[in-house]
XYZ file of C-alpha atoms in Angstrom:
320
model
C 15.010 2.354 -30.133
C 13.416 3.648 -26.938
C 12.782 7.385 -26.628
C 14.868 9.233 -24.038
C 13.012 9.762 -20.769
C 12.981 13.108 -19.063
C 14.098 12.970 -15.409
C 11.268 12.587 -12.928
C 10.725 15.345 -10.371
C 10.461 12.470 -7.884
C 14.263 12.563 -7.886
C 15.104 9.096 -6.518
C 15.512 5.606 -7.918
C 14.088 4.021 -4.744
C 10.681 4.137 -3.069
C 11.308 2.776 0.415
C 8.574 4.577 2.330
C 6.291 7.571 2.554
C 8.315 9.057 5.372
C 10.375 11.937 4.036
C 8.315 12.478 0.871
C 7.087 16.016 0.315
C 3.496 16.888 -0.623
C 4.856 17.792 -4.071
C 6.504 14.401 -4.583
C 3.336 12.579 -3.460
C 1.184 14.715 -5.770
C 3.567 14.018 -8.644
C 3.265 10.258 -8.117
C -0.542 10.499 -7.884
C -0.770 12.632 -11.016
C 1.482 10.258 -12.932
C -0.587 7.281 -11.760
C -3.801 9.032 -12.757
C -2.675 8.911 -16.354
C -2.631 5.112 -16.282
C -6.191 4.649 -14.990
C -7.810 5.228 -18.368
C -5.116 3.253 -20.194
C -5.843 0.185 -18.071
C -9.485 0.275 -19.154
C -8.548 0.119 -22.852
C -8.318 -3.097 -24.857
C -4.666 -2.292 -25.714
C -3.045 -1.678 -22.329
C 0.647 -2.010 -23.187
C 3.227 0.743 -23.550
C 6.906 0.381 -24.347
C 8.089 2.816 -21.687
C 10.121 0.145 -19.870
C 11.184 -1.797 -22.985
C 14.561 -3.364 -22.330
C 14.160 -3.034 -18.564
C 14.064 -5.981 -16.143
C 11.857 -5.905 -13.045
C 12.374 -8.594 -10.377
C 9.674 -9.452 -7.795
C 11.093 -10.817 -4.542
C 8.287 -11.614 -2.115
C 9.221 -13.263 1.195
C 5.580 -13.074 2.311
C 2.529 -14.316 0.452
C 0.602 -11.743 -1.541
C -2.125 -11.669 -4.153
C -3.037 -8.026 -4.782
C 0.371 -6.400 -4.409
C 2.429 -8.980 -6.288
C -0.086 -9.387 -9.115
C -0.572 -5.638 -9.547
C 3.191 -5.039 -9.678
C 3.530 -7.828 -12.251
C 0.747 -6.372 -14.368
C 2.184 -2.868 -14.015
C 5.632 -3.963 -15.185
C 4.317 -5.989 -18.121
C 1.920 -3.267 -19.260
C 4.864 -0.861 -19.368
C 6.846 -3.296 -21.525
C 9.331 -4.567 -18.937
C 10.581 -8.127 -18.558
C 9.144 -9.200 -15.206
C 10.706 -12.022 -13.223
C 9.019 -13.642 -10.237
C 11.461 -15.281 -7.827
C 9.920 -18.182 -5.919
C 11.435 -17.535 -2.491
C 10.192 -20.868 -1.105
C 12.411 -22.792 -3.536
C 15.318 -20.332 -3.737
C 18.765 -20.318 -2.122
C 17.297 -18.107 0.618
C 15.631 -21.229 2.029
C 19.036 -22.872 2.095
C 20.412 -20.260 4.468
C 21.557 -17.485 2.117
C 21.413 -14.051 3.760
C 19.476 -11.128 2.355
C 22.732 -9.309 1.596
C 24.104 -12.328 -0.306
C 20.841 -12.530 -2.215
C 21.068 -8.823 -3.005
C 24.621 -9.126 -4.290
C 23.671 -12.162 -6.400
C 20.750 -10.365 -7.971
C 22.817 -7.218 -8.449
C 25.335 -9.204 -10.497
C 22.522 -10.008 -12.944
C 21.934 -6.277 -13.574
C 18.179 -5.919 -13.040
C 16.739 -2.415 -13.327
C 14.224 -2.652 -10.518
C 13.750 -4.916 -7.494
C 10.367 -5.001 -5.759
C 10.525 -6.700 -2.374
C 8.111 -7.675 0.389
C 9.765 -8.892 3.582
C 8.583 -9.712 7.138
C 11.310 -7.585 8.745
C 11.217 -3.787 9.096
C 14.117 -2.127 7.293
C 14.730 -5.005 4.883
C 13.992 -2.870 1.789
C 16.482 -0.218 2.853
C 19.108 -2.891 3.526
C 18.558 -4.274 0.056
C 18.787 -0.805 -1.498
C 22.149 -0.256 0.169
C 23.624 -3.282 -1.617
C 22.288 -3.007 -5.154
C 22.780 -0.552 -8.034
C 19.201 -0.820 -9.341
C 16.038 0.811 -8.094
C 14.179 -0.723 -5.125
C 10.492 -0.476 -4.296
C 9.324 -1.496 -0.831
C 6.214 -3.667 -1.233
C 5.892 -3.940 2.547
C 8.514 -4.478 5.253
C 7.251 -5.963 8.480
C 5.056 -3.543 10.420
C 7.064 -0.591 9.093
C 5.785 0.774 5.759
C 3.826 -0.092 2.610
C 4.211 3.046 0.472
C 2.386 1.974 -2.684
C -0.663 0.933 -0.646
C -0.834 4.401 0.887
C -0.496 5.976 -2.567
C -3.302 3.864 -4.026
C -5.488 4.659 -1.023
C -4.783 8.350 -1.575
C -5.641 8.090 -5.283
C -8.901 6.305 -4.398
C -9.803 9.091 -1.957
C -8.891 11.755 -4.515
C -11.040 10.055 -7.146
C -14.076 10.243 -4.874
C -13.603 13.670 -3.284
C -11.306 15.473 -5.728
C -8.941 16.289 -2.855
C -7.284 14.960 0.286
C -6.684 18.207 2.140
C -9.286 18.958 4.787
C -10.828 15.487 4.886
C -11.301 13.630 8.149
C -10.010 10.039 7.895
C -10.482 7.273 10.432
C -8.068 4.312 10.392
C -9.701 1.476 12.330
C -8.506 -1.810 13.719
C -5.112 -3.450 14.174
C -2.957 -0.327 13.979
C -0.256 -1.961 16.121
C 0.793 -4.442 13.418
C -0.155 -2.472 10.318
C 2.419 -1.063 7.885
C -0.576 0.190 5.889
C -1.680 2.328 8.820
C 1.771 3.841 9.296
C 2.251 4.758 5.647
C -1.271 6.187 5.427
C -0.809 8.315 8.541
C 2.364 9.773 7.102
C 0.820 10.447 3.711
C -2.495 11.817 4.925
C -0.891 14.206 7.379
C 1.532 15.428 4.696
C -1.382 16.064 2.351
C -3.393 18.020 4.906
C -5.990 15.517 6.072
C -7.065 15.079 9.682
C -6.328 11.513 10.873
C -7.975 9.509 13.631
C -7.148 5.991 14.732
C -9.797 3.812 16.293
C -8.694 0.628 18.036
C -8.748 -1.204 21.358
C -5.925 -0.067 23.662
C -4.062 -3.354 23.079
C -3.773 -2.582 19.336
C -2.575 1.042 19.621
C 1.214 1.514 19.249
C 2.959 3.353 22.037
C 3.378 7.111 21.492
C 1.506 7.029 18.175
C 0.011 10.441 19.018
C 3.439 11.855 18.064
C 2.536 11.039 14.460
C -0.215 13.661 14.639
C -3.307 11.511 15.089
C -6.299 11.560 17.396
C -6.859 8.309 19.301
C -10.292 6.822 19.938
C -11.195 3.548 21.667
C -14.933 3.924 21.057
C -15.768 3.309 17.393
C -18.986 5.253 17.281
C -17.345 8.330 18.803
C -14.345 8.006 16.526
C -16.399 7.727 13.332
C -18.448 10.847 14.045
C -18.107 13.264 11.135
C -15.545 11.189 9.218
C -15.296 11.415 5.430
C -13.215 8.262 4.966
C -13.180 5.029 6.959
C -10.159 2.798 6.434
C -10.620 -0.669 7.954
C -7.605 -2.848 8.818
C -7.289 -6.593 9.007
C -6.530 -8.303 12.322
C -2.985 -9.524 11.582
C -2.987 -12.543 13.834
C 0.100 -13.946 12.124
C 2.126 -11.059 13.601
C 0.628 -11.287 17.082
C 2.578 -12.903 19.889
C 0.060 -13.306 22.667
C -3.571 -12.344 23.040
C -4.613 -8.895 21.854
C -8.387 -9.369 21.656
C -10.684 -11.659 23.695
C -12.194 -13.243 20.554
C -12.993 -12.311 16.964
C -16.673 -12.287 17.842
C -16.123 -9.804 20.650
C -13.820 -7.758 18.408
C -16.512 -7.443 15.702
C -19.079 -6.380 18.298
C -17.002 -3.339 19.291
C -14.736 -2.647 16.305
C -16.274 -4.323 13.270
C -17.809 -1.939 10.743
C -21.523 -2.495 10.353
C -24.498 -0.316 9.399
C -25.070 0.942 12.929
C -21.494 2.177 13.368
C -21.282 3.469 9.799
C -24.289 5.714 10.503
C -22.096 7.844 12.791
C -19.892 8.931 9.850
C -20.854 11.410 7.168
C -23.636 10.328 4.829
C -21.239 9.987 1.869
C -18.339 8.499 3.843
C -16.034 6.314 1.763
C -15.079 2.838 2.989
C -11.627 1.449 2.252
C -9.912 -1.844 3.099
C -6.426 -2.920 1.922
C -7.406 -6.600 1.846
C -7.608 -9.418 2.335
C -10.851 -8.936 4.229
C -11.990 -10.984 7.199
C -15.725 -10.682 6.739
C -17.568 -10.710 10.041
C -14.385 -9.822 11.924
C -13.416 -6.270 10.945
C -16.181 -5.575 8.407
C -19.717 -6.767 7.759
C -20.388 -8.191 4.285
C -23.358 -5.902 3.731
C -21.121 -2.877 4.202
C -18.168 -4.267 2.274
C -20.350 -5.020 -0.751
C -22.249 -1.701 -0.774
C -21.080 -0.201 -4.091
C -22.369 3.248 -3.131
C -20.054 3.446 -0.103
C -17.329 0.853 -0.501
C -14.326 1.565 -2.738
C -12.542 -1.713 -1.989
C -12.601 -2.922 -5.592
C -11.646 0.568 -6.784
C -8.534 0.245 -4.611
C -7.624 -2.975 -6.423
C -8.081 -1.346 -9.822
C -6.190 1.820 -8.952
C -3.398 -0.237 -7.366
C -2.207 -1.282 -10.815
C -2.173 2.334 -12.031
C -0.279 3.516 -8.936
C 2.355 0.844 -9.389
C 2.699 1.811 -13.044
C 3.124 5.429 -11.948
C 5.822 4.449 -9.445
C 7.712 2.326 -11.977
C 7.455 5.177 -14.470
C 8.767 7.805 -12.030
C 11.638 5.709 -10.687
C 12.739 4.423 -14.094
C 13.432 7.969 -15.199
C 16.172 8.193 -12.544
C 17.946 5.030 -13.678
C 20.597 4.772 -16.356
C 19.555 4.427 -20.005
C 17.767 1.226 -21.033
C 19.470 -1.077 -23.534
C 19.008 -0.042 -27.176
C 17.949 -2.782 -29.628
């Protein structure tokens, strides 16, 4: 018999984005996730918190880090985790997302985790199912768990987020990671800069409370955290940069540009990395400055924390 769970102060069964979350809710999720970091380093990593629960992964876009970390998170919490192969599902035969949602809902899962190429897809799904929904990335809109794991990584290094100066560099135009991070970092009291060529800066992004720089050296001056973004060429329709070689010359992070930031500046990258395009290998592999592998490790803990928080707002799990 599973112990009764106390309601989470998070207060919702869905996590569709960072937008609308209070600093208190974000801190709660980070604190809850923090508790799983040490557990994941133990030989025995499993808990029975989600025993009797079913978690379904529905990824319409390829993923390694996000899908695998969600799968590990669910299994380590004792849930039954189902991976749906979208490429061979009824979706490829013309079934709509709403029909898919209704079909899955009829099977009574407890949590659906979805990545989709269209903005708003996670919210549409949540409107048609009775279970919890976690947005694992919807188009260029949001990627809330990535922003949370980035925040936990920053907090691990500096002990705080408030008051830090964070530069988000690269393809901001097509990045859901950038949007979620801007929302979270501003909510938590950080100062946010974006550094990108004019062609990769979204219109009116200054309304989100960021400073805009087109010169990387000027933008990195005095920064505590440098978050590099991948050039998402699969989302680009047209030419946004002259060439990857030219892009690296002006916007790729190397030692010379890094020297403009604070001496202990932390380097983040959501992955996958394009070495020699947005980041130099020497910088990416510098264990004293780069926290890229820390992000991967903490990603599992954050997804455990999110599953934990949301599961407390669902109905009772089956009793065996």
